[in-house]
Coordinates of C-alpha atoms in Angstrom, one line a residue:
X1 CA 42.2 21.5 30.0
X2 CA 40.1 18.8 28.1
X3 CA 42.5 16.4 25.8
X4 CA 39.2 14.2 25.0
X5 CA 39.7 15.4 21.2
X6 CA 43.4 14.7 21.1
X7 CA 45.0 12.3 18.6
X8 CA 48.4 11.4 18.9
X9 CA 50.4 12.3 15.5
X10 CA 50.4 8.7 14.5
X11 CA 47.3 7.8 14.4
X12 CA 45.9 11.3 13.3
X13 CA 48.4 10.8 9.8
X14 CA 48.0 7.2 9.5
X15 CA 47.2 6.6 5.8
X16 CA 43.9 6.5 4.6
X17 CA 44.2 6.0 0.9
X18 CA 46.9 4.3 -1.0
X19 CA 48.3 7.3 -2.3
X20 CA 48.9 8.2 1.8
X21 CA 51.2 5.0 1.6
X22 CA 55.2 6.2 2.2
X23 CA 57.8 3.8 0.5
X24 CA 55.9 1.0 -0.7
X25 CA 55.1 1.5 -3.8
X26 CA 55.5 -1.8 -5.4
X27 CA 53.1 -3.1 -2.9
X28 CA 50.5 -0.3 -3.5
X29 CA 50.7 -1.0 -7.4
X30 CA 50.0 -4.5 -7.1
X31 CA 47.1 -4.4 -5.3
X32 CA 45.6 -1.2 -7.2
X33 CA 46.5 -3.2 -10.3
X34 CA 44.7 -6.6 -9.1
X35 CA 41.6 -4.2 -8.0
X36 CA 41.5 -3.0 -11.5
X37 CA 42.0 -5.8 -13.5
X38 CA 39.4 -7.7 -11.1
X39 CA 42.2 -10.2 -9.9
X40 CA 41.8 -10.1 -6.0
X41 CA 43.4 -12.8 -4.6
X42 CA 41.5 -14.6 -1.8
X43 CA 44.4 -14.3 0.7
X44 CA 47.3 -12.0 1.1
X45 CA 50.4 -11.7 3.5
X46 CA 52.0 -8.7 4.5
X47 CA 55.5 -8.9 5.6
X48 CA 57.9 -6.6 7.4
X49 CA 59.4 -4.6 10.0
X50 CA 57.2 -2.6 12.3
X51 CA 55.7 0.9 11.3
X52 CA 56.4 -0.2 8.0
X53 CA 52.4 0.3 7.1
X54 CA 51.1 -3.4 7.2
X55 CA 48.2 -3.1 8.8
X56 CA 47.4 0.6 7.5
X57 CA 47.9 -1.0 3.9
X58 CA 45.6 -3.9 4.8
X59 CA 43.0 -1.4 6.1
X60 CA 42.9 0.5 3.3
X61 CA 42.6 -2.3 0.8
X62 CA 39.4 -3.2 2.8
X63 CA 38.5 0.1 2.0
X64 CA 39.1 -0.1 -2.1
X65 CA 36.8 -3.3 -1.8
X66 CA 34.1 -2.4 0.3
X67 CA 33.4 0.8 -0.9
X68 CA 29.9 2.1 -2.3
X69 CA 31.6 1.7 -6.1
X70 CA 33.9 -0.7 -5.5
X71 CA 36.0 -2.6 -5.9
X72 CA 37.7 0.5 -6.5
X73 CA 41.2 1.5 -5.5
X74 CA 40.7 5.5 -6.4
X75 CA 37.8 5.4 -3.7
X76 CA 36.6 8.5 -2.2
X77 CA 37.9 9.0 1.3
X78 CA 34.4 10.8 2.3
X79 CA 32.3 7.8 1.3
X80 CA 30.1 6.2 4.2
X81 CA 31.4 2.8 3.9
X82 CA 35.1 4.3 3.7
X83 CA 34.6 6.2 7.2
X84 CA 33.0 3.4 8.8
X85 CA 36.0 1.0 7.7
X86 CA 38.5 4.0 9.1
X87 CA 36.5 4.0 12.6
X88 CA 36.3 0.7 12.8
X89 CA 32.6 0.0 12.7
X90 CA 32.1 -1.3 9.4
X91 CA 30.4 -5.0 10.0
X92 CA 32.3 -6.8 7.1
X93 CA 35.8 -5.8 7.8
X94 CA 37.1 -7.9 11.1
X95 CA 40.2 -7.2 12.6
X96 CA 41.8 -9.7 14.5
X97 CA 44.4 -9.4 16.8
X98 CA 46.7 -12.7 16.1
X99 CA 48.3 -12.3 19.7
X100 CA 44.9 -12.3 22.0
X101 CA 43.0 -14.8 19.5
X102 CA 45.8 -17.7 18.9
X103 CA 43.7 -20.4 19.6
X104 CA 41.5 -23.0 17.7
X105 CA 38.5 -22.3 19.3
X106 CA 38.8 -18.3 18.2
X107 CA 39.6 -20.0 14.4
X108 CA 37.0 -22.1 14.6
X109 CA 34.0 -19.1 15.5
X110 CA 35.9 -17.4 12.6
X111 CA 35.2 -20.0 9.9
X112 CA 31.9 -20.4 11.1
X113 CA 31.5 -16.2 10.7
X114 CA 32.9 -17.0 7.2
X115 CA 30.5 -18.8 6.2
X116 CA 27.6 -15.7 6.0
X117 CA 27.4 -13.8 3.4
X118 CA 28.4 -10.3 4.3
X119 CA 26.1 -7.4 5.7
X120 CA 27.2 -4.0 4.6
X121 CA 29.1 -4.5 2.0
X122 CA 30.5 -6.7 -1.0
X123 CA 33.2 -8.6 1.0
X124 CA 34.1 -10.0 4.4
X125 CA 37.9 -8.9 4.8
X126 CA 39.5 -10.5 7.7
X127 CA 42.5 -8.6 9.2
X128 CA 44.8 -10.6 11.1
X129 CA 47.5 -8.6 12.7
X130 CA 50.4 -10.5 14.2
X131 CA 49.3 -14.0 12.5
X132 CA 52.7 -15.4 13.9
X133 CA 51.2 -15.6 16.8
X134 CA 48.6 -18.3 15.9
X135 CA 48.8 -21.7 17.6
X136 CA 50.3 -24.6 14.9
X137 CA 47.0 -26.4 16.1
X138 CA 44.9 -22.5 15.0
X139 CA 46.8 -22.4 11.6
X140 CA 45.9 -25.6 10.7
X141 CA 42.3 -24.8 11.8
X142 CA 42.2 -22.4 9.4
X143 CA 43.9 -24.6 6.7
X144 CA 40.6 -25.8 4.6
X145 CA 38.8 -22.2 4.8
X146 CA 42.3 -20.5 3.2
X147 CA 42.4 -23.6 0.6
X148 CA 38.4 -23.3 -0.1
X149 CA 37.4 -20.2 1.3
X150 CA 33.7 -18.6 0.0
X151 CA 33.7 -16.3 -2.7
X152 CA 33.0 -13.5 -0.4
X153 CA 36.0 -13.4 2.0
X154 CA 39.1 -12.2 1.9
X155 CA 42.0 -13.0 4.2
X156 CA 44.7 -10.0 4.9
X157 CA 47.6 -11.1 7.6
X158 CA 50.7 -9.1 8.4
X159 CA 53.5 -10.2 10.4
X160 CA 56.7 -8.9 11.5
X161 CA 58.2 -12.4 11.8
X162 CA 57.5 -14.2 8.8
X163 CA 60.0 -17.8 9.7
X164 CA 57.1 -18.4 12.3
X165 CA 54.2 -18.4 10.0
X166 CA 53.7 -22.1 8.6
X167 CA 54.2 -22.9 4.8
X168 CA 51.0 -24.3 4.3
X169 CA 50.0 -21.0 5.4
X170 CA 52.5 -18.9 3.1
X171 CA 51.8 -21.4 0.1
X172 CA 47.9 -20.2 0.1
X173 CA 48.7 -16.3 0.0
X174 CA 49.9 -13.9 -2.1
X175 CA 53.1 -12.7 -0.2
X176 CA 54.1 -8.9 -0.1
X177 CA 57.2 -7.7 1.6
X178 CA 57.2 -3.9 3.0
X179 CA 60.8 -2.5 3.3
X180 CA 62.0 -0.1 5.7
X181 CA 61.2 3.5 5.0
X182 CA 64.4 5.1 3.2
X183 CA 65.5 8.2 5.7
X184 CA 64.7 10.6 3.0
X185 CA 61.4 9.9 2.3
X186 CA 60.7 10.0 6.7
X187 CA 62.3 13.4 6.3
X188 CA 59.7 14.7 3.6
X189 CA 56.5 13.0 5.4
X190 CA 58.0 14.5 8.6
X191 CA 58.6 18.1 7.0
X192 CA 54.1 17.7 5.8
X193 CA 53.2 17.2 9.1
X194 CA 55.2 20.4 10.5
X195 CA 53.8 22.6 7.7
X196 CA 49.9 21.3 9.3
X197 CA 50.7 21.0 12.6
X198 CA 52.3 24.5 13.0
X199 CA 55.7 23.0 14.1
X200 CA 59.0 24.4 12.9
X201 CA 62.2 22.1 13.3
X202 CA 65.4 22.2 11.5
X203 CA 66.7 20.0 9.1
X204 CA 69.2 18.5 10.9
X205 CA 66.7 17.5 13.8
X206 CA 64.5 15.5 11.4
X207 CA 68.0 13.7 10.2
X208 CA 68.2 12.6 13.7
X209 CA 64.4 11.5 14.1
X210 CA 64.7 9.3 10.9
X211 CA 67.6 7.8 11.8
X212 CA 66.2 6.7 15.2
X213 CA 63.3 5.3 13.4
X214 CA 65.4 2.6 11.0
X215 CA 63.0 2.9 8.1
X216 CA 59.5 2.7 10.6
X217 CA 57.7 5.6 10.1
X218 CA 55.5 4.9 12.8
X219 CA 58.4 5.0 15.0
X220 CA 59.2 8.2 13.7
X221 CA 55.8 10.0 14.1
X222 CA 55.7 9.1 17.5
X223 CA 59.4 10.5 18.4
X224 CA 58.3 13.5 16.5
X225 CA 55.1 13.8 18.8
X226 CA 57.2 13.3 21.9
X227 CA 59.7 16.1 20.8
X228 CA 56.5 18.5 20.0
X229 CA 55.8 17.6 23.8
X230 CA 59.2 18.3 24.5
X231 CA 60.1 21.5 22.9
X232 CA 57.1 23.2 22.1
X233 CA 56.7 24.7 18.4
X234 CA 60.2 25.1 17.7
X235 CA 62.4 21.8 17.5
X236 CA 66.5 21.9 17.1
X237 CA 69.0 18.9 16.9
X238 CA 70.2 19.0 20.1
X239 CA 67.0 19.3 21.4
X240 CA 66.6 15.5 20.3
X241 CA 70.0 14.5 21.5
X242 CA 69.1 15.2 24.6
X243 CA 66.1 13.5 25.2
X244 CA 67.1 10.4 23.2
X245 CA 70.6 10.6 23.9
X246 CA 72.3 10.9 20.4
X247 CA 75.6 11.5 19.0
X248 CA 75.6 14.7 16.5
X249 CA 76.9 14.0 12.6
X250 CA 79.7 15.5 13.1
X251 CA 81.0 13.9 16.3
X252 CA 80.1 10.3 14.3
X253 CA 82.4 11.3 11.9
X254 CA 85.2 12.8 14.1
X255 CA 85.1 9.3 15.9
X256 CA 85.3 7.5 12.7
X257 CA 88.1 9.5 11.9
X258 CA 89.4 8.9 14.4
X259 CA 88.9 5.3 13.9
X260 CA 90.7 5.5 10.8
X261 CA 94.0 7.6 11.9
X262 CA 94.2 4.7 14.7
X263 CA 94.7 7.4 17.3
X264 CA 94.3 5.6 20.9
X265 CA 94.2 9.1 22.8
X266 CA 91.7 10.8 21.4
X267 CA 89.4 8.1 21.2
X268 CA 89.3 7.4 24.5
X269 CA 88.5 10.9 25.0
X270 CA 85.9 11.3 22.4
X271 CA 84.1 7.8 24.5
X272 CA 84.5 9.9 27.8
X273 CA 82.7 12.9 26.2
X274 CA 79.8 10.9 25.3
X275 CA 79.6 8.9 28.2
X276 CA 79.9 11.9 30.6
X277 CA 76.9 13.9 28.4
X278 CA 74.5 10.3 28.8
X279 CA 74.5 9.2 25.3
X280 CA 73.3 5.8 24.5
X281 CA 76.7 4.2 23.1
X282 CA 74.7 1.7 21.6
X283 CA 73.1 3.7 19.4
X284 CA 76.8 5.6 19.0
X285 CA 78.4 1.8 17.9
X286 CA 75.3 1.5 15.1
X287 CA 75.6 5.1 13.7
X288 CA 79.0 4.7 13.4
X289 CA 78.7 1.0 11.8
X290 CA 76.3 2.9 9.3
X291 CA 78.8 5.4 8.6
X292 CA 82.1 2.6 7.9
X293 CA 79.4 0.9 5.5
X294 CA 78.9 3.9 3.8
X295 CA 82.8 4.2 3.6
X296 CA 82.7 0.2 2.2
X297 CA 80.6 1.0 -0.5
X298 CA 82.5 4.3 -1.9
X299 CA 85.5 2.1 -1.8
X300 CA 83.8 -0.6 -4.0
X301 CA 82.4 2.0 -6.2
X302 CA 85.7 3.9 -6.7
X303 CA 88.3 0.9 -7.3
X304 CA 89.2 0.2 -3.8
X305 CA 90.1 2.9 -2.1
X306 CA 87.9 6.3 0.2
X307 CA 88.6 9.0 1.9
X308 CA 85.2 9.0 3.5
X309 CA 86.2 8.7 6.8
X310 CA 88.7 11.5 6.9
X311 CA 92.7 11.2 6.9
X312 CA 94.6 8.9 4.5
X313 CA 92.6 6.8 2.2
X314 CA 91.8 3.3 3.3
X315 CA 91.5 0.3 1.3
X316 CA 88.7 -1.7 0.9
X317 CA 90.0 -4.3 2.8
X318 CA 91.2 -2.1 5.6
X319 CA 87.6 -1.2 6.0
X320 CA 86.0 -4.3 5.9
X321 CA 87.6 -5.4 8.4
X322 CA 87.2 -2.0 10.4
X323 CA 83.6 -2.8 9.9
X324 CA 84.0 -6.8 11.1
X325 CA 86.0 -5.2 14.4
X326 CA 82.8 -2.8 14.9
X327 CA 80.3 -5.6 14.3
X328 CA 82.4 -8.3 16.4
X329 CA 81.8 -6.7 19.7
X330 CA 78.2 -5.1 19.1
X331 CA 77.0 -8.0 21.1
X332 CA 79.1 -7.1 24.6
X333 CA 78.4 -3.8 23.9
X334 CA 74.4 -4.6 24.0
X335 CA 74.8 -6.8 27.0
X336 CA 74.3 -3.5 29.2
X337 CA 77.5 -4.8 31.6
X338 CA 80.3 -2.4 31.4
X339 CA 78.7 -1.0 28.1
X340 CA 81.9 1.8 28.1
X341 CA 84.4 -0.5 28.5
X342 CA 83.2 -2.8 26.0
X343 CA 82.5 -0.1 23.5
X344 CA 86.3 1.3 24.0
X345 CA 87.5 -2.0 23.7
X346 CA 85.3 -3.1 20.4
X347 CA 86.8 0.2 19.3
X348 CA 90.3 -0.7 20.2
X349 CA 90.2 -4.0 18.2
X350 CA 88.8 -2.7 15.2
X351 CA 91.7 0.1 15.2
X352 CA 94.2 -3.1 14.8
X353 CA 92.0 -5.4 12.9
X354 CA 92.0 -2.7 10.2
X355 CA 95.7 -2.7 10.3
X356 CA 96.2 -6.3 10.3
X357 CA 96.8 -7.7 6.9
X358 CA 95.3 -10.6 4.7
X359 CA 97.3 -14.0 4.7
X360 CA 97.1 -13.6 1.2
X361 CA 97.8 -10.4 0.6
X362 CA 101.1 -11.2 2.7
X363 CA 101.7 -14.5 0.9
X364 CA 101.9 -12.2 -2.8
X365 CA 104.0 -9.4 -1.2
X366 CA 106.6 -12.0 0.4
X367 CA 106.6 -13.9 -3.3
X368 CA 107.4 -10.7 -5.0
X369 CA 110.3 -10.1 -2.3
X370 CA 111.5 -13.3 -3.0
X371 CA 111.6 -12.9 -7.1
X372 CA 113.6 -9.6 -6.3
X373 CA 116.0 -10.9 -4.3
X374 CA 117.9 -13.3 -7.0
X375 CA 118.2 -10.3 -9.1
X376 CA 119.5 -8.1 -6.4
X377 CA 122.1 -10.4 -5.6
X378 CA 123.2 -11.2 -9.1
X379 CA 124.5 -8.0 -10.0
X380 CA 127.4 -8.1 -7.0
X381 CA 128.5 -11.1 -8.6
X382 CA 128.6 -9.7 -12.4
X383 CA 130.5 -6.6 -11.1
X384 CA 133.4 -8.4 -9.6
X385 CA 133.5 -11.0 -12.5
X386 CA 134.4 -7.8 -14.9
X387 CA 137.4 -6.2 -12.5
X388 CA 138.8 -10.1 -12.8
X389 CA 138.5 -9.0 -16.5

């Protein structure tokens, strides 16, 4: 069988207009509103995790200015110049990969490109993916073209690791920071691509593919692809527990509360069970961290106290440092030597350093003690001075 015409789901849904973009939409009116209002900066930085949409963002501001009718940010997806910018053949839209082309000599044939006037359309857009990459000795290349650059080009750069990127660099660009994809929103793109694609899973099984993807929906296109190879048409939540090795819900939250009733036993037996079935206890010790936040903040918001994690209600000191105990060990946990042991005992120590007790909180109970205790053993005395009477 032929897979020549085959396009893997993330590439086949990337985003081609901005309405396309998931989660960002205080980057998206920005730009439309700069395109509209003829304000187009000459450089721009893109910020954030990966799968966030930097680069498909970048593209498809290329796109709004290099249109036929542009600069236009309601372009028409069908237009010539917006298919040949999608394929990646239109002359004035360059994307650079920051990693392969870090040196001044690559900066240097770039600034000398820069100098033409473009070819096809109004603008020479130059996409530099990964621009953390760059050589100190290629940024500052590059320095005098972002300070003075011609009329005609426009710098786009994304990065995932924004500390590395110099400040003479960040000081010339508009800066934009894309935030992780919120679960829900995942779900929802997730549940359009099942309804094309012919592919029926349950809700619970996109849960699980969201939360492997921590806000990338990149991430998440590409697990969904993998499970379509997987199960076929039909995908179930265990289905992806198996192949990723996940914890269900509800076993999370009968190990927090477990957690929270301080019960030694069964949690040992809960960690066997998941060890024994292969699942990653990793991802186990930041699901449950997730799910001891979530307990934090309904503490907080109810006056400092939840139920959340079954059993007798904590305080929101007791959970804090639950949380602290969990977060403490993640790194021996993520060493990869003895990861069970290390996850019982991270488990173990944040059992007692929930039920350990503030100095503070000590200091105020023993004063109040103490302030009883003069009264309580007045009233002997008073009692035996009236039978003298």
């Amino acid at each position: 069988m032929s897979t020549t015409g085959y396009q893997v789901i993330a590439r086949k849904w990337r985003p081609q207009i901005f309405a396309d973009v998931v989660g960002q939409d205080h980057v998206v009116r920005t730009l439309k509103n700069a395109i509209a209002r003829n304000r187009i900066a000459h450089a721009y930085l893109f910020v954030g995790p990966r799968g966030t949409g930097k680069t498909s963002t970048a593209r498809i501001f290329a796109k709004a200015l290099n249109c036929t009718d542009g600069p236009n940010a309601d372009f028409d997806p069908n237009d010539p110049a917006v298919l040949s910018i999608a394929d990646g053949t239109h002359l004035d839209v360059i994307e650079i990969d920051g990693a392969s082309n870090n040196g001044v000599e690559q900066v240097r044939d770039l600034r000398e490109t820069a100098r033409y006037s473009p070819a096809q359309g109004k603008f020479k857009v130059y996409i530099i993916d990964e621009v953390h990459m760059l050589s100190t000795a290629a940024f500052n290349a590059l320095l005098k073209t972002l300070e003075e650059p011609p009329p005609h080009v426009k710098f786009v750069f994304a990065t995932t690791e924004v500390q590395k990127v110099l400040p003479t660099i960040l000081s010339r660009c508009q800066r934009f920071d894309l935030k992780p994809i919120p679960a829900p929103l995942i779900i929802e793109r997730l549940k359009k691509i099942a309804v094309e694609e012919k592919i029926t899973v349950t809700e619970a099984a996109l849960a699980c593919i969201a939360r492997m993807a921590d806000g990338g929906m990149r991430d998440a296109q590409s697990i969904f692809d993998q499970m379509i190879s997987f199960c076929g048409a039909e995908i179930a939540e265990p289905d992806v527990l198996d192949v990723y090795g996940l914890v269900g819900a509800e076993k999370i939250a009968e190990l927090a509360s477990t957690l929270a009733a301080g019960d030694h036993a069964k949690l040992v037996a809960i960690v066997d069970e998941c060890d024994a079935a292969g699942r990653d206890l990793v991802r186990l010790l930041t699901d449950l961290q997730e799910l001891v936040r979530g307990a934090l903040l309904d503490a907080i918001a109810k006056g400092g106290r939840s139920d959340r994690l079954g059993g007798l209600p904590m305080t929101t000191e007791q959970i804090t440092r639950l949380l602290d105990g969990l977060r403490e060990g993640e790194g021996s946990v993520k060493l990869g030597l003895a990861e069970k042991i290390n996850f019982e005992v991270t488990l173990l120590k944040a059992i007692e350093a929930s039920r350990a007790r503030a100095i503070d909180t000590l200091i105020k109970e023993l004063a109040s003690l103490a302030e009883e205790v003069p009264a309580a053993a007045s009233s002997p005395s008073d009692d035996s001075e009236k039978k003298k009477d």
